[in-house]
Amino acid sequence: MAHVDLGQDEQVYLGIHGLIRYRPETGRPLLALNEALLRGPHPLTPGERELIAAYVSGRNECRFCQGAHSAFAAVQLDEGMTLVDQVHADLDNAPISGKLRALLHIAGAVQVSGREVTPELVEAARTEGATDLEVHDTVLIAAAYCMFNRYVDGLGTLVPDDQEWYLGPAGRVATQGYLPVLDR
């Protein structure tokens, strides 16, 4: 049971879903931020941006967000869950572009502290072809996911134990986005 009474069936509204329904006046802006960061027009694909969210969530040990965004990334990346698992296990040897690897290093630095993002990390990303927009949004995605992870874990929401559970929402997010969550 969550640390606050969400007033609904927590088995149905696991993780952040119950929190969004509990406070739709704060949930809707959080979903809109997520939609803009992870699905809006951007040089990085939605799958790559989901991978950033999954990577930060994994580093924060947020089981719900790591599971969800790993699945969301997997359904939108050609290499699927195999690639996502490789990134989680060994970023430096995962078969991804140098640009994405450099951006994930920036995201990992943000997860520790915003002050850990050094000029050297940014220059390494630029050397690999990252634009200012990609650097900016990587930092913002990482910072947002630190907040989302702490929100979900800080209120003790229920988390599915079965990774397969996340694949159902993954297909919906890939095709419909995040905003319809409140309408379900």
XYZ file of C-alpha atoms in Angstrom:
184
model
C 0.000 0.000 0.000
C 1.218 3.494 -0.850
C 2.173 5.873 1.962
C -0.952 7.954 1.251
C -4.486 6.735 0.592
C -4.831 7.134 -3.162
C -8.552 6.424 -2.940
C -8.485 3.818 -5.697
C -7.531 0.237 -6.476
C -3.741 0.342 -6.230
C -3.470 -2.985 -8.052
C -4.882 -1.263 -11.148
C -3.075 2.060 -10.742
C 0.472 0.956 -10.056
C 3.497 3.252 -9.849
C 2.966 6.805 -10.956
C -0.488 6.115 -12.432
C -2.215 6.168 -9.051
C -0.380 9.346 -8.051
C -1.446 11.099 -11.244
C -5.066 10.169 -10.635
C -4.817 11.169 -6.964
C -3.777 14.726 -7.899
C -4.841 15.361 -11.511
C -4.103 19.068 -11.070
C -0.414 18.170 -10.656
C -0.566 14.949 -12.685
C -1.673 16.601 -15.929
C 1.325 19.024 -16.036
C 3.692 16.144 -15.225
C 2.237 14.133 -18.107
C 2.499 17.162 -20.406
C 6.163 17.587 -19.462
C 6.769 13.907 -20.126
C 4.996 14.138 -23.477
C 7.086 17.142 -24.544
C 10.373 15.613 -23.413
C 9.935 12.068 -24.654
C 7.578 12.288 -27.621
C 7.663 15.798 -29.046
C 9.519 16.716 -32.236
C 13.228 16.212 -31.639
C 16.448 15.085 -33.331
C 16.667 12.165 -30.848
C 14.105 9.449 -31.476
C 11.423 8.737 -28.881
C 13.152 5.393 -28.234
C 16.467 7.134 -27.516
C 14.783 9.599 -25.159
C 12.957 6.764 -23.396
C 16.334 5.047 -23.028
C 17.676 8.138 -21.240
C 14.693 8.012 -18.854
C 15.209 4.268 -18.306
C 18.953 4.669 -17.723
C 18.513 7.394 -15.101
C 15.698 5.451 -13.431
C 17.927 2.383 -13.261
C 20.743 4.386 -11.678
C 18.197 5.704 -9.157
C 17.010 2.137 -8.518
C 13.405 3.132 -9.196
C 11.950 -0.235 -10.167
C 8.698 1.136 -11.576
C 10.214 3.830 -13.790
C 13.110 1.640 -14.897
C 10.738 -1.167 -15.834
C 8.272 1.111 -17.590
C 10.734 3.205 -19.566
C 12.914 0.213 -20.422
C 9.833 -1.379 -22.005
C 8.823 1.914 -23.655
C 12.326 2.258 -25.133
C 12.432 -1.379 -26.219
C 9.246 -1.193 -28.285
C 10.572 1.906 -30.070
C 14.153 0.748 -30.739
C 14.947 -1.753 -33.500
C 17.231 -3.716 -31.165
C 14.497 -3.964 -28.507
C 15.035 -5.058 -24.929
C 18.379 -6.651 -25.767
C 19.859 -3.200 -26.372
C 18.150 -1.687 -23.331
C 19.555 -4.447 -21.127
C 23.035 -3.931 -22.608
C 22.913 -0.203 -21.819
C 21.845 -0.900 -18.235
C 24.558 -3.530 -17.792
C 27.518 -1.834 -19.480
C 26.976 1.572 -21.063
C 30.542 1.874 -22.349
C 30.352 -1.371 -24.345
C 26.692 -1.267 -25.432
C 26.224 -1.161 -29.226
C 24.927 2.417 -29.452
C 26.178 5.499 -31.256
C 28.965 7.554 -29.741
C 26.563 10.484 -29.499
C 23.969 8.550 -27.518
C 26.669 7.102 -25.257
C 28.019 10.620 -24.560
C 24.505 11.904 -23.838
C 23.868 8.982 -21.477
C 27.094 9.863 -19.659
C 25.691 13.373 -19.210
C 22.410 11.896 -17.952
C 24.350 9.733 -15.494
C 26.174 12.805 -14.221
C 22.870 14.645 -13.697
C 21.596 11.661 -11.705
C 24.436 12.225 -9.236
C 24.192 16.042 -9.235
C 23.682 18.720 -11.834
C 27.110 20.030 -10.914
C 28.622 16.740 -12.133
C 27.927 17.780 -15.735
C 31.342 19.056 -16.730
C 32.490 21.003 -19.774
C 34.416 17.856 -20.726
C 31.237 15.744 -20.796
C 29.458 18.359 -22.907
C 32.432 18.687 -25.261
C 32.584 14.900 -25.643
C 28.901 14.913 -26.655
C 29.476 17.770 -29.108
C 32.465 15.936 -30.589
C 30.116 13.004 -31.256
C 27.657 15.327 -33.018
C 25.257 16.300 -30.216
C 23.546 19.657 -30.608
C 22.836 22.169 -27.863
C 19.174 21.081 -27.980
C 20.156 17.432 -27.437
C 22.448 18.325 -24.533
C 19.782 20.591 -23.009
C 17.028 18.018 -23.287
C 19.228 15.182 -22.010
C 19.898 17.204 -18.857
C 16.200 18.045 -18.517
C 15.071 14.434 -19.071
C 17.593 13.214 -16.497
C 16.567 15.886 -13.979
C 12.866 15.211 -14.558
C 13.373 11.495 -14.062
C 15.209 12.063 -10.822
C 12.069 13.902 -9.702
C 9.672 11.254 -11.082
C 11.727 8.457 -9.476
C 11.674 10.156 -6.088
C 7.945 10.888 -6.436
C 7.086 7.234 -7.155
C 9.448 5.773 -4.546
C 8.915 8.493 -1.938
C 5.209 7.710 -1.772
C 5.770 3.945 -1.714
C 3.630 3.092 -4.726
C 3.094 -0.517 -5.716
C 5.415 -1.888 -8.379
C 4.731 -4.879 -10.654
C 7.246 -7.681 -10.156
C 6.796 -9.062 -13.665
C 8.699 -7.157 -16.399
C 6.113 -8.429 -18.903
C 3.473 -6.210 -17.213
C 5.153 -3.103 -18.653
C 4.796 -4.259 -22.255
C 1.032 -3.551 -22.311
C 1.416 0.136 -21.484
C 4.508 0.316 -23.718
C 2.491 -0.250 -26.862
C -0.074 2.373 -25.862
C 2.581 4.966 -25.001
C 4.375 4.341 -28.306
C 1.195 4.928 -30.304
C -0.894 7.290 -28.147
C 1.583 9.076 -25.895
C 1.344 9.947 -22.233
C -1.583 12.367 -22.083
C -4.384 9.758 -22.411
C -3.297 8.227 -19.054
C -5.764 10.411 -17.132
C -8.579 9.416 -19.498
C -8.238 5.681 -18.814
